[in-house]
Tab-separated table of C-alpha atoms in Angstrom:
chain	number	residue	atom	x	y	z
A	1	MET	CA	-58.649	-26.814	-3.284
A	2	LYS	CA	-57.677	-23.432	-1.883
A	3	HIS	CA	-56.235	-20.275	-3.359
A	4	GLU	CA	-54.922	-17.064	-1.855
A	5	THR	CA	-56.196	-13.767	-3.196
A	6	ALA	CA	-53.555	-12.084	-5.345
A	7	ASN	CA	-52.703	-8.458	-4.596
A	8	THR	CA	-52.246	-7.299	-8.160
A	9	GLN	CA	-53.674	-4.074	-9.536
A	10	LEU	CA	-54.016	-2.698	-13.033
A	11	SER	CA	-52.432	0.695	-13.446
A	12	ARG	CA	-54.631	3.343	-15.060
A	13	ARG	CA	-52.458	3.259	-18.190
A	14	GLN	CA	-52.667	-0.531	-18.422
A	15	TRP	CA	-56.420	-0.465	-17.899
A	16	LEU	CA	-56.973	2.099	-20.627
A	17	LYS	CA	-54.720	0.109	-22.926
A	18	VAL	CA	-56.790	-3.048	-22.436
A	19	ALA	CA	-60.200	-1.379	-22.370
A	20	SER	CA	-59.529	0.541	-25.565
A	21	CYS	CA	-59.045	-2.771	-27.346
A	22	SER	CA	-62.198	-4.392	-25.978
A	23	VAL	CA	-64.699	-5.882	-28.379
A	24	GLY	CA	-67.909	-4.082	-27.530
A	25	GLY	CA	-66.921	-4.143	-23.862
A	26	LEU	CA	-66.920	-7.936	-23.744
A	27	ALA	CA	-66.532	-9.312	-20.236
A	28	LEU	CA	-64.531	-6.355	-18.937
A	29	THR	CA	-66.725	-5.855	-15.885
A	30	GLY	CA	-66.359	-7.615	-12.572
A	31	LEU	CA	-62.710	-8.553	-12.974
A	32	ALA	CA	-61.698	-10.585	-9.939
A	33	PRO	CA	-58.135	-10.633	-8.623
A	34	GLN	CA	-57.548	-14.296	-9.408
A	35	ALA	CA	-59.530	-14.492	-12.634
A	36	SER	CA	-56.681	-14.406	-15.021
A	37	GLN	CA	-54.534	-17.460	-14.535
A	38	ALA	CA	-54.373	-19.496	-17.726
A	39	GLY	CA	-56.262	-22.749	-17.658
A	40	LEU	CA	-58.770	-21.829	-14.945
A	41	LEU	CA	-61.458	-23.685	-16.873
A	42	SER	CA	-59.343	-26.742	-17.658
A	43	PRO	CA	-60.810	-30.008	-16.310
A	44	ARG	CA	-59.706	-30.736	-12.754
A	45	ILE	CA	-59.403	-33.945	-10.794
A	46	ALA	CA	-62.212	-34.326	-8.264
A	47	HIS	CA	-61.563	-35.045	-4.585
A	48	PHE	CA	-62.809	-38.608	-5.119
A	49	THR	CA	-64.404	-40.678	-7.866
A	50	PRO	CA	-67.558	-38.834	-8.987
A	51	LYS	CA	-70.890	-40.411	-9.809
A	52	ALA	CA	-71.996	-37.399	-11.866
A	53	LYS	CA	-70.112	-35.219	-14.331
A	54	ARG	CA	-72.568	-32.375	-14.736
A	55	VAL	CA	-75.761	-30.794	-13.385
A	56	ILE	CA	-79.039	-29.641	-14.915
A	57	PHE	CA	-80.929	-27.509	-12.387
A	58	LEU	CA	-84.643	-27.009	-13.067
A	59	PHE	CA	-85.590	-23.984	-10.960
A	60	ILE	CA	-89.338	-23.820	-10.262
A	61	ASN	CA	-89.516	-20.157	-9.310
A	62	GLY	CA	-92.178	-19.102	-6.821
A	63	GLY	CA	-92.479	-22.145	-4.590
A	64	PRO	CA	-94.536	-24.942	-6.196
A	65	SER	CA	-97.189	-26.655	-4.110
A	66	GLN	CA	-96.142	-30.121	-3.012
A	67	PHE	CA	-99.781	-30.956	-2.231
A	68	GLU	CA	-100.734	-30.680	-5.895
A	69	SER	CA	-97.614	-32.415	-7.195
A	70	PHE	CA	-95.470	-34.941	-5.317
A	71	ASP	CA	-96.453	-35.174	-1.625
A	72	PHE	CA	-99.558	-37.331	-1.174
A	73	LYS	CA	-101.522	-36.354	1.944
A	74	PRO	CA	-104.683	-38.462	2.415
A	75	GLU	CA	-105.243	-36.941	5.876
A	76	LEU	CA	-105.277	-33.464	4.366
A	77	LYS	CA	-107.819	-34.616	1.819
A	78	ALA	CA	-109.997	-36.146	4.533
A	79	ASN	CA	-109.864	-33.027	6.715
A	80	GLY	CA	-110.273	-30.355	4.058
A	81	GLY	CA	-112.362	-27.432	5.264
A	82	LYS	CA	-111.510	-27.847	8.933
A	83	LYS	CA	-109.693	-25.191	10.968
A	84	GLY	CA	-105.972	-25.174	10.348
A	85	GLN	CA	-103.120	-24.434	12.744
A	86	ASN	CA	-102.838	-20.866	11.485
A	87	LYS	CA	-105.520	-18.504	10.154
A	88	GLY	CA	-106.858	-20.487	7.237
A	89	LYS	CA	-108.820	-23.668	6.748
A	90	LEU	CA	-107.200	-26.908	5.686
A	91	LEU	CA	-107.225	-27.052	1.900
A	92	ALA	CA	-107.552	-30.528	0.438
A	93	PRO	CA	-105.287	-31.328	-2.529
A	94	LEU	CA	-107.016	-30.257	-5.729
A	95	TYR	CA	-105.916	-33.299	-7.724
A	96	ASP	CA	-105.918	-37.045	-7.283
A	97	PHE	CA	-102.737	-38.993	-6.640
A	98	ALA	CA	-101.818	-42.478	-7.808
A	99	GLN	CA	-98.869	-44.809	-7.399
A	100	HIS	CA	-96.574	-45.260	-10.374
A	101	GLY	CA	-93.743	-47.483	-11.567
A	102	GLU	CA	-92.148	-50.423	-9.835
A	103	SER	CA	-91.430	-48.148	-6.889
A	104	GLY	CA	-95.077	-47.266	-6.346
A	105	MET	CA	-94.194	-43.580	-6.069
A	106	TRP	CA	-97.133	-41.258	-5.394
A	107	ILE	CA	-97.507	-38.548	-8.042
A	108	SER	CA	-100.371	-36.167	-8.777
A	109	GLU	CA	-102.473	-36.400	-11.917
A	110	ALA	CA	-101.112	-32.933	-12.767
A	111	PHE	CA	-97.874	-34.640	-13.890
A	112	PRO	CA	-98.886	-37.635	-16.054
A	113	HIS	CA	-95.706	-37.617	-18.145
A	114	LEU	CA	-93.336	-37.371	-15.190
A	115	ALA	CA	-95.295	-40.173	-13.546
A	116	LYS	CA	-93.974	-42.469	-16.282
A	117	GLN	CA	-90.443	-41.538	-15.173
A	118	SER	CA	-91.156	-42.217	-11.493
A	119	ASP	CA	-88.538	-44.952	-11.215
A	120	GLU	CA	-85.868	-42.423	-12.208
A	121	LEU	CA	-86.900	-39.895	-9.542
A	122	CYS	CA	-85.378	-39.614	-6.087
A	123	MET	CA	-88.137	-37.775	-4.238
A	124	LEU	CA	-87.150	-35.594	-1.278
A	125	ASN	CA	-90.345	-34.999	0.700
A	126	GLY	CA	-88.550	-33.728	3.796
A	127	MET	CA	-86.919	-30.580	2.449
A	128	THR	CA	-86.432	-27.583	4.744
A	129	GLY	CA	-85.006	-24.132	4.120
A	130	PRO	CA	-83.985	-21.026	6.037
A	131	SER	CA	-86.797	-18.681	5.070
A	132	ARG	CA	-90.278	-18.407	3.591
A	133	ALA	CA	-89.471	-15.047	1.970
A	134	HIS	CA	-88.532	-14.955	-1.728
A	135	PRO	CA	-85.721	-12.351	-1.340
A	136	ILE	CA	-83.954	-14.644	1.131
A	137	ALA	CA	-84.913	-18.118	-0.065
A	138	ILE	CA	-84.008	-17.697	-3.747
A	139	PRO	CA	-80.444	-16.435	-3.112
A	140	MET	CA	-80.048	-19.123	-0.441
A	141	LEU	CA	-81.028	-21.845	-2.904
A	142	HIS	CA	-78.629	-20.516	-5.515
A	143	THR	CA	-75.670	-19.441	-3.370
A	144	GLY	CA	-76.114	-20.826	0.142
A	145	GLU	CA	-76.242	-17.308	1.618
A	146	PHE	CA	-78.262	-14.093	1.417
A	147	LYS	CA	-76.575	-11.598	3.737
A	148	PHE	CA	-73.970	-10.646	1.166
A	149	GLN	CA	-73.188	-11.880	-2.310
A	150	ARG	CA	-71.662	-15.353	-2.528
A	151	PRO	CA	-70.710	-17.494	-5.542
A	152	SER	CA	-73.575	-19.436	-7.075
A	153	MET	CA	-73.862	-23.225	-7.175
A	154	GLY	CA	-72.779	-23.333	-10.789
A	155	ALA	CA	-69.768	-21.119	-10.104
A	156	TRP	CA	-68.624	-23.392	-7.272
A	157	VAL	CA	-69.030	-26.486	-9.451
A	158	LEU	CA	-67.087	-24.899	-12.302
A	159	TYR	CA	-64.385	-23.728	-9.883
A	160	GLY	CA	-64.062	-27.247	-8.504
A	161	LEU	CA	-64.150	-29.244	-11.729
A	162	GLY	CA	-63.433	-26.939	-14.657
A	163	THR	CA	-65.208	-27.504	-17.952
A	164	GLU	CA	-65.295	-30.415	-20.387
A	165	ASN	CA	-65.433	-28.159	-23.457
A	166	GLN	CA	-63.079	-25.185	-23.767
A	167	ASN	CA	-65.124	-23.790	-26.666
A	168	LEU	CA	-68.266	-23.352	-24.578
A	169	PRO	CA	-68.950	-21.606	-21.287
A	170	GLY	CA	-68.895	-24.089	-18.427
A	171	PHE	CA	-72.006	-22.597	-16.829
A	172	PHE	CA	-75.214	-21.546	-18.592
A	173	THR	CA	-78.401	-20.042	-17.177
A	174	ILE	CA	-81.486	-19.943	-19.384
A	175	LYS	CA	-84.105	-17.231	-18.826
A	176	PRO	CA	-83.234	-16.424	-15.195
A	177	THR	CA	-85.259	-14.067	-13.019
A	178	ARG	CA	-84.245	-10.413	-12.747
A	179	THR	CA	-85.563	-10.170	-9.166
A	180	PHE	CA	-84.741	-11.627	-5.749
A	181	GLY	CA	-81.011	-11.866	-6.324
A	182	GLY	CA	-81.039	-11.376	-10.072
A	183	PRO	CA	-77.557	-11.788	-11.588
A	184	ALA	CA	-76.138	-12.711	-8.174
A	185	ASN	CA	-78.022	-16.014	-8.447
A	186	TYR	CA	-75.722	-17.082	-11.263
A	187	GLY	CA	-72.703	-14.916	-10.520
A	188	SER	CA	-69.248	-15.769	-9.230
A	189	ALA	CA	-69.029	-13.088	-6.491
A	190	PHE	CA	-65.437	-13.176	-5.191
A	191	LEU	CA	-64.500	-16.212	-7.278
A	192	PRO	CA	-62.790	-15.356	-10.579
A	193	SER	CA	-65.301	-13.908	-13.023
A	194	THR	CA	-64.445	-16.768	-15.376
A	195	PHE	CA	-66.781	-18.922	-13.288
A	196	GLN	CA	-69.942	-16.835	-13.634
A	197	ALA	CA	-72.743	-18.056	-15.887
A	198	THR	CA	-73.396	-17.112	-19.466
A	199	ARG	CA	-76.975	-15.858	-19.572
A	200	LEU	CA	-79.411	-16.676	-22.357
A	201	GLY	CA	-82.401	-14.345	-22.249
A	202	TRP	CA	-84.490	-13.241	-19.296
A	203	SER	CA	-87.555	-14.538	-17.505
A	204	GLY	CA	-90.690	-13.547	-19.418
A	205	GLN	CA	-88.892	-13.471	-22.754
A	206	SER	CA	-89.627	-16.032	-25.445
A	207	ILE	CA	-86.783	-18.505	-25.751
A	208	GLN	CA	-86.959	-18.055	-29.523
A	209	THR	CA	-85.998	-14.376	-29.212
A	210	ALA	CA	-83.490	-14.853	-26.390
A	211	SER	CA	-79.847	-14.234	-27.190
A	212	ILE	CA	-76.467	-14.060	-25.525
A	213	SER	CA	-75.169	-10.532	-25.072
A	214	ASN	CA	-72.172	-9.629	-27.259
A	215	LEU	CA	-72.309	-12.901	-29.157
A	216	GLN	CA	-74.361	-11.872	-32.171
A	217	SER	CA	-72.863	-9.375	-34.577
A	218	GLN	CA	-74.743	-6.145	-35.153
A	219	HIS	CA	-77.257	-6.187	-38.022
A	220	GLY	CA	-76.340	-9.789	-38.772
A	221	LEU	CA	-72.992	-8.811	-40.270
A	222	ALA	CA	-70.006	-11.116	-40.150
A	223	ALA	CA	-67.812	-10.834	-37.086
A	224	ASN	CA	-64.605	-10.007	-38.948
A	225	PRO	CA	-64.181	-6.463	-37.502
A	226	GLU	CA	-64.455	-7.823	-33.990
A	227	ARG	CA	-62.102	-10.677	-34.775
A	228	THR	CA	-59.595	-8.077	-35.988
A	229	ALA	CA	-60.063	-6.081	-32.795
A	230	LEU	CA	-59.507	-9.222	-30.754
A	231	ALA	CA	-56.239	-9.950	-32.534
A	232	LEU	CA	-55.154	-6.353	-31.959
A	233	ALA	CA	-56.032	-6.569	-28.273
A	234	GLN	CA	-54.016	-9.744	-27.903
A	235	LYS	CA	-51.006	-8.246	-29.652
A	236	MET	CA	-51.075	-4.985	-27.688
A	237	ASN	CA	-51.359	-6.769	-24.364
A	238	GLU	CA	-48.703	-9.388	-25.024
A	239	GLU	CA	-46.070	-7.218	-23.349
A	240	LEU	CA	-48.239	-6.887	-20.246
A	241	LEU	CA	-48.704	-10.579	-19.563
A	242	GLY	CA	-45.523	-10.804	-17.581
A	243	GLN	CA	-46.399	-7.733	-15.515
A	244	THR	CA	-49.834	-8.574	-14.138
A	245	ALA	CA	-52.074	-11.612	-14.091
A	246	ASP	CA	-55.220	-9.497	-14.389
A	247	VAL	CA	-54.574	-8.755	-18.052
A	248	ARG	CA	-54.667	-12.499	-18.694
A	249	GLY	CA	-58.241	-12.536	-17.389
A	250	VAL	CA	-59.319	-9.899	-19.879
A	251	ILE	CA	-57.754	-11.755	-22.784
A	252	ASP	CA	-59.152	-15.102	-21.596
A	253	SER	CA	-62.626	-13.542	-21.579
A	254	LEU	CA	-62.132	-12.161	-25.069
A	255	ASN	CA	-60.881	-15.519	-26.286
A	256	LEU	CA	-63.897	-17.312	-24.824
A	257	SER	CA	-66.282	-14.885	-26.499
A	258	GLU	CA	-64.485	-15.468	-29.791
A	259	GLN	CA	-64.627	-19.248	-29.420
A	260	MET	CA	-68.315	-19.060	-28.515
A	261	ARG	CA	-69.141	-17.429	-31.832
A	262	ASP	CA	-68.670	-20.733	-33.597
A	263	ALA	CA	-69.577	-23.284	-30.931
A	264	VAL	CA	-72.678	-21.734	-29.330
A	265	PRO	CA	-74.790	-21.266	-32.495
A	266	GLU	CA	-74.137	-24.890	-33.381
A	267	VAL	CA	-75.181	-26.284	-30.008
A	268	MET	CA	-78.247	-24.000	-29.915
A	269	ASP	CA	-79.475	-25.094	-33.340
A	270	LEU	CA	-82.480	-27.294	-32.546
A	271	SER	CA	-83.064	-27.975	-36.250
A	272	ARG	CA	-80.336	-30.593	-35.893
A	273	GLU	CA	-82.745	-32.677	-33.807
A	274	SER	CA	-85.091	-35.274	-35.315
A	275	LYS	CA	-88.820	-34.627	-35.548
A	276	ALA	CA	-89.366	-37.502	-33.128
A	277	THR	CA	-87.175	-35.789	-30.532
A	278	LEU	CA	-88.846	-32.405	-31.026
A	279	ASP	CA	-92.263	-34.036	-30.654
A	280	MET	CA	-91.177	-35.923	-27.546
A	281	TYR	CA	-90.255	-32.653	-25.804
A	282	GLY	CA	-93.368	-30.815	-26.998
A	283	VAL	CA	-91.648	-28.341	-29.317
A	284	ASP	CA	-94.212	-26.357	-31.348
A	285	GLU	CA	-97.055	-27.360	-29.022
A	286	LYS	CA	-98.785	-24.279	-27.645
A	287	SER	CA	-98.583	-25.124	-23.943
A	288	THR	CA	-95.110	-26.673	-23.902
A	289	ASP	CA	-93.101	-25.075	-26.720
A	290	ASP	CA	-91.098	-22.526	-24.728
A	291	PHE	CA	-90.059	-24.798	-21.877
A	292	ALA	CA	-89.567	-27.712	-24.271
A	293	ARG	CA	-86.966	-25.702	-26.162
A	294	GLN	CA	-85.237	-24.805	-22.904
A	295	CYS	CA	-85.066	-28.429	-21.757
A	296	LEU	CA	-83.855	-29.626	-25.141
A	297	LEU	CA	-81.208	-26.915	-25.157
A	298	ALA	CA	-80.163	-27.992	-21.661
A	299	ARG	CA	-79.649	-31.519	-22.941
A	300	ARG	CA	-77.627	-30.295	-25.929
A	301	LEU	CA	-75.446	-28.073	-23.736
A	302	SER	CA	-74.851	-30.868	-21.237
A	303	GLU	CA	-74.080	-33.336	-23.995
A	304	ALA	CA	-71.566	-30.846	-25.421
A	305	GLY	CA	-69.696	-30.696	-22.118
A	306	VAL	CA	-71.231	-27.737	-20.262
A	307	ARG	CA	-70.743	-28.473	-16.582
A	308	PHE	CA	-73.787	-26.707	-15.085
A	309	VAL	CA	-77.019	-25.641	-16.805
A	310	GLU	CA	-79.901	-23.893	-15.053
A	311	VAL	CA	-83.351	-23.718	-16.613
A	312	SER	CA	-85.993	-21.514	-14.967
A	313	THR	CA	-89.765	-21.415	-15.025
A	314	THR	CA	-91.830	-18.758	-13.244
A	315	GLY	CA	-95.448	-18.369	-12.125
A	316	TRP	CA	-95.551	-20.902	-9.276
A	317	ASP	CA	-96.315	-18.491	-6.417
A	318	HIS	CA	-99.942	-19.557	-5.964
A	319	HIS	CA	-101.290	-17.314	-3.202
A	320	SER	CA	-104.463	-17.459	-5.280
A	321	GLY	CA	-105.552	-19.112	-8.495
A	322	LEU	CA	-104.419	-22.546	-7.355
A	323	ASP	CA	-107.065	-24.039	-9.617
A	324	LYS	CA	-104.733	-23.064	-12.486
A	325	PHE	CA	-101.924	-25.238	-11.089
A	326	LYS	CA	-102.691	-28.129	-13.426
A	327	SER	CA	-102.488	-25.983	-16.552
A	328	LYS	CA	-99.219	-24.529	-15.254
A	329	ALA	CA	-97.888	-28.030	-14.619
A	330	GLU	CA	-98.765	-28.936	-18.197
A	331	THR	CA	-96.185	-26.437	-19.469
A	332	ILE	CA	-93.287	-28.317	-17.843
A	333	ASP	CA	-94.489	-31.907	-17.377
A	334	LYS	CA	-93.899	-33.264	-20.876
A	335	PRO	CA	-90.598	-31.394	-21.476
A	336	ILE	CA	-89.040	-32.552	-18.201
A	337	ALA	CA	-90.165	-36.143	-18.696
A	338	ALA	CA	-88.686	-36.021	-22.198
A	339	LEU	CA	-85.430	-34.607	-20.842
A	340	LEU	CA	-85.066	-37.543	-18.458
A	341	ALA	CA	-85.980	-40.104	-21.127
A	342	ASP	CA	-83.672	-38.473	-23.676
A	343	LEU	CA	-80.727	-38.388	-21.287
A	344	LYS	CA	-81.306	-42.030	-20.425
A	345	GLN	CA	-81.540	-43.282	-23.994
A	346	ARG	CA	-78.306	-41.435	-24.827
A	347	GLY	CA	-76.520	-42.985	-21.866
A	348	LEU	CA	-76.172	-39.597	-20.171
A	349	LEU	CA	-78.575	-39.830	-17.229
A	350	ASP	CA	-76.250	-41.879	-15.034
A	351	GLU	CA	-73.611	-39.150	-15.267
A	352	THR	CA	-75.949	-36.138	-15.276
A	353	LEU	CA	-77.537	-34.980	-12.025
A	354	VAL	CA	-80.950	-33.404	-12.599
A	355	LEU	CA	-82.305	-31.256	-9.756
A	356	TRP	CA	-85.928	-30.030	-9.594
A	357	SER	CA	-86.666	-27.510	-6.859
A	358	GLY	CA	-88.331	-24.275	-5.921
A	359	GLU	CA	-87.125	-21.975	-3.165
A	360	PHE	CA	-89.718	-23.468	-0.764
A	361	GLY	CA	-93.138	-25.120	-0.809
A	362	ARG	CA	-96.646	-24.253	0.352
A	363	GLN	CA	-98.863	-24.462	3.439
A	364	PRO	CA	-101.693	-27.012	3.817
A	365	GLU	CA	-104.128	-24.166	4.540
A	366	THR	CA	-106.021	-21.697	2.415
A	367	GLN	CA	-104.352	-18.328	1.889
A	368	ILE	CA	-105.738	-15.305	3.720
A	369	LEU	CA	-105.249	-12.091	1.736
A	370	SER	CA	-106.523	-8.774	3.124
A	371	GLY	CA	-108.633	-10.708	5.592
A	372	LYS	CA	-110.278	-12.814	2.907
A	373	GLU	CA	-109.835	-16.486	2.161
A	374	THR	CA	-108.554	-17.311	-1.323
A	375	LEU	CA	-107.997	-20.499	-3.292
A	376	GLY	CA	-104.285	-20.486	-2.717
A	377	ARG	CA	-101.547	-21.469	-0.293
A	378	ASP	CA	-98.951	-19.398	1.571
A	379	HIS	CA	-95.211	-20.119	1.629
A	380	ASN	CA	-93.761	-22.978	3.673
A	381	SER	CA	-90.051	-23.593	4.275
A	382	THR	CA	-90.421	-26.095	7.135
A	383	GLY	CA	-91.480	-28.963	4.895
A	384	TYR	CA	-91.581	-29.179	1.113
A	385	THR	CA	-90.519	-31.302	-1.856
A	386	ALA	CA	-87.634	-31.341	-4.313
A	387	TRP	CA	-86.398	-34.224	-6.411
A	388	LEU	CA	-83.227	-35.505	-8.035
A	389	ALA	CA	-82.717	-37.856	-10.951
A	390	GLY	CA	-79.675	-39.613	-12.376
A	391	GLY	CA	-76.153	-38.702	-11.361
A	392	GLY	CA	-75.729	-41.498	-8.834
A	393	THR	CA	-79.010	-41.060	-6.952
A	394	GLN	CA	-81.441	-43.857	-6.125
A	395	GLY	CA	-84.256	-43.780	-8.643
A	396	GLY	CA	-87.686	-44.742	-7.349
A	397	LEU	CA	-86.818	-43.728	-3.783
A	398	THR	CA	-89.030	-41.480	-1.660
A	399	HIS	CA	-86.910	-40.026	1.127
A	400	GLY	CA	-88.249	-38.043	4.070
A	401	ALA	CA	-91.747	-37.043	5.066
A	402	THR	CA	-93.768	-34.215	6.520
A	403	ASP	CA	-96.431	-34.687	9.195
A	404	ALA	CA	-99.853	-36.061	8.273
A	405	LEU	CA	-101.147	-32.647	7.201
A	406	GLY	CA	-97.901	-31.361	5.673
A	407	TYR	CA	-96.945	-28.516	7.976
A	408	LYS	CA	-93.380	-29.546	8.739
A	409	THR	CA	-90.773	-32.224	8.128
A	410	VAL	CA	-90.804	-35.036	10.680
A	411	GLU	CA	-88.620	-37.649	8.991
A	412	GLY	CA	-85.534	-37.665	6.779
A	413	GLU	CA	-84.962	-33.909	6.826
A	414	VAL	CA	-82.836	-32.547	3.994
A	415	HIS	CA	-81.896	-28.948	4.673
A	416	LEU	CA	-80.867	-26.745	1.791
A	417	HIS	CA	-77.232	-26.960	2.936
A	418	ASP	CA	-77.526	-30.767	2.900
A	419	LEU	CA	-78.819	-30.625	-0.669
A	420	HIS	CA	-75.806	-28.546	-1.701
A	421	ALA	CA	-73.393	-30.864	0.110
A	422	THR	CA	-74.961	-33.910	-1.547
A	423	MET	CA	-74.861	-32.354	-5.007
A	424	LEU	CA	-71.146	-31.619	-4.622
A	425	HIS	CA	-70.526	-35.116	-3.265
A	426	LEU	CA	-72.156	-36.720	-6.299
A	427	LEU	CA	-69.794	-34.631	-8.448
A	428	GLY	CA	-66.813	-35.969	-6.533
A	429	LEU	CA	-66.312	-32.827	-4.455
A	430	ASP	CA	-66.018	-32.693	-0.670
A	431	HIS	CA	-68.052	-29.654	0.358
A	432	LYS	CA	-65.765	-29.107	3.349
A	433	LYS	CA	-62.666	-29.022	1.145
A	434	LEU	CA	-64.054	-26.985	-1.743
A	435	VAL	CA	-63.002	-23.646	-0.281
A	436	TYR	CA	-61.794	-20.282	-1.495
A	437	ARG	CA	-59.883	-17.812	0.618
A	438	PHE	CA	-61.155	-14.254	0.421
A	439	GLY	CA	-60.840	-11.344	2.809
A	440	GLY	CA	-58.777	-13.363	5.257
A	441	ARG	CA	-61.121	-16.338	5.668
A	442	ASP	CA	-62.165	-19.497	3.872
A	443	PHE	CA	-65.544	-19.633	2.158
A	444	ARG	CA	-67.517	-22.582	0.852
A	445	LEU	CA	-70.952	-23.172	-0.662
A	446	THR	CA	-72.272	-24.793	2.514
A	447	ASN	CA	-70.736	-22.221	4.880
A	448	ILE	CA	-70.132	-24.161	8.127
A	449	TYR	CA	-73.142	-26.417	7.628
A	450	GLY	CA	-74.320	-29.298	5.486
A	451	ASN	CA	-74.268	-33.080	5.593
A	452	VAL	CA	-74.217	-35.467	2.650
A	453	VAL	CA	-77.480	-37.427	2.481
A	454	GLN	CA	-75.944	-40.865	2.079
A	455	GLU	CA	-79.324	-42.619	2.096
A	456	ILE	CA	-80.237	-41.345	-1.367
A	457	ILE	CA	-76.961	-42.267	-3.085
A	458	ALA	CA	-76.988	-45.390	-5.237
């Protein structure tokens, strides 16, 4: 799946002609050379039979502690308070662990609802990454690179498979972070701009006030004036379609925005859900309401045919205040468990890959800040935890392990590039063949690295 970069340019006159007809400047920025071929978002045939059709990525921003969540370390508990390998003292896990489900998976008491879904989880306790610094690790997780802007995971997936619903964007990101990569984390870089995400809100904003830019009409008025402008833009540019492919990209973007006006409000309307479903997710409960709405929206978008949905939660960078981890976990535990149960009861979990991950994990020692010991943990990229569910993965499996104290991975290592390669494989895409030629060389999500983790595939 390879394309050459087209050498087409818009003349100044053509550009002014198109831009003057834009609807509020909709999608006229970041035009990529290849973005304008008709049917870019049409469904494509995968390299081989896929196990999953779509992805829901739950991004746990900040680096959640595996010692308080999913990596049981009895030796760390027994040796708490002793001198660590670095500057701090070994910090025993703050919460008790127990085995759950038929698999006997170890899960912390901080996640009682997810514990009931343990047999759906494929736990990766041997994760490793390239950096313990947020500005590097977050872009790496999202794009596979940090040195210069690369297409995001969702953009690559959409490029490889197209979308299942032409009336909705194929890639959504809900309340993403503005920092450490910002829009680049869900952008398309040198891929056609058609493949970048549609953003709903920002991190820190209530999901109930979040909106999609340029979708809502000003002052709640009907969209008729903009519809008229769209028709005019299409008519005026009809003569240009045979001259340059770039104009097609502008019109495709305008068409998508127009189609979204009807389809997006419908799929975002949670009032269509039953009270039982809303209660299951924790909608209208103080601690869970915001993330519950995000998870429920992710299910609705996925069910409607959106190929890749990212949901973000922040506040997991516990250099101090680790005693608040349990209350933080409470905000996501019930909604995520409900998402898995809801997908399963609708027959969607087997074909939907759910990924839960931060950019890295934490150290087994206490954090030293300004020479003082705090109740917190520093970053750790040499051994941490992520998990997958559905989408052709082995539920109830714990794969990989860190050493007895949790400093580094010693068994079943899954590097970030391996995670990307495995995700693409489950979607029916060969990460070595999903390439795009730009600037005289081939690019791919996994760069020159990555191995599919066959052991976790059902």
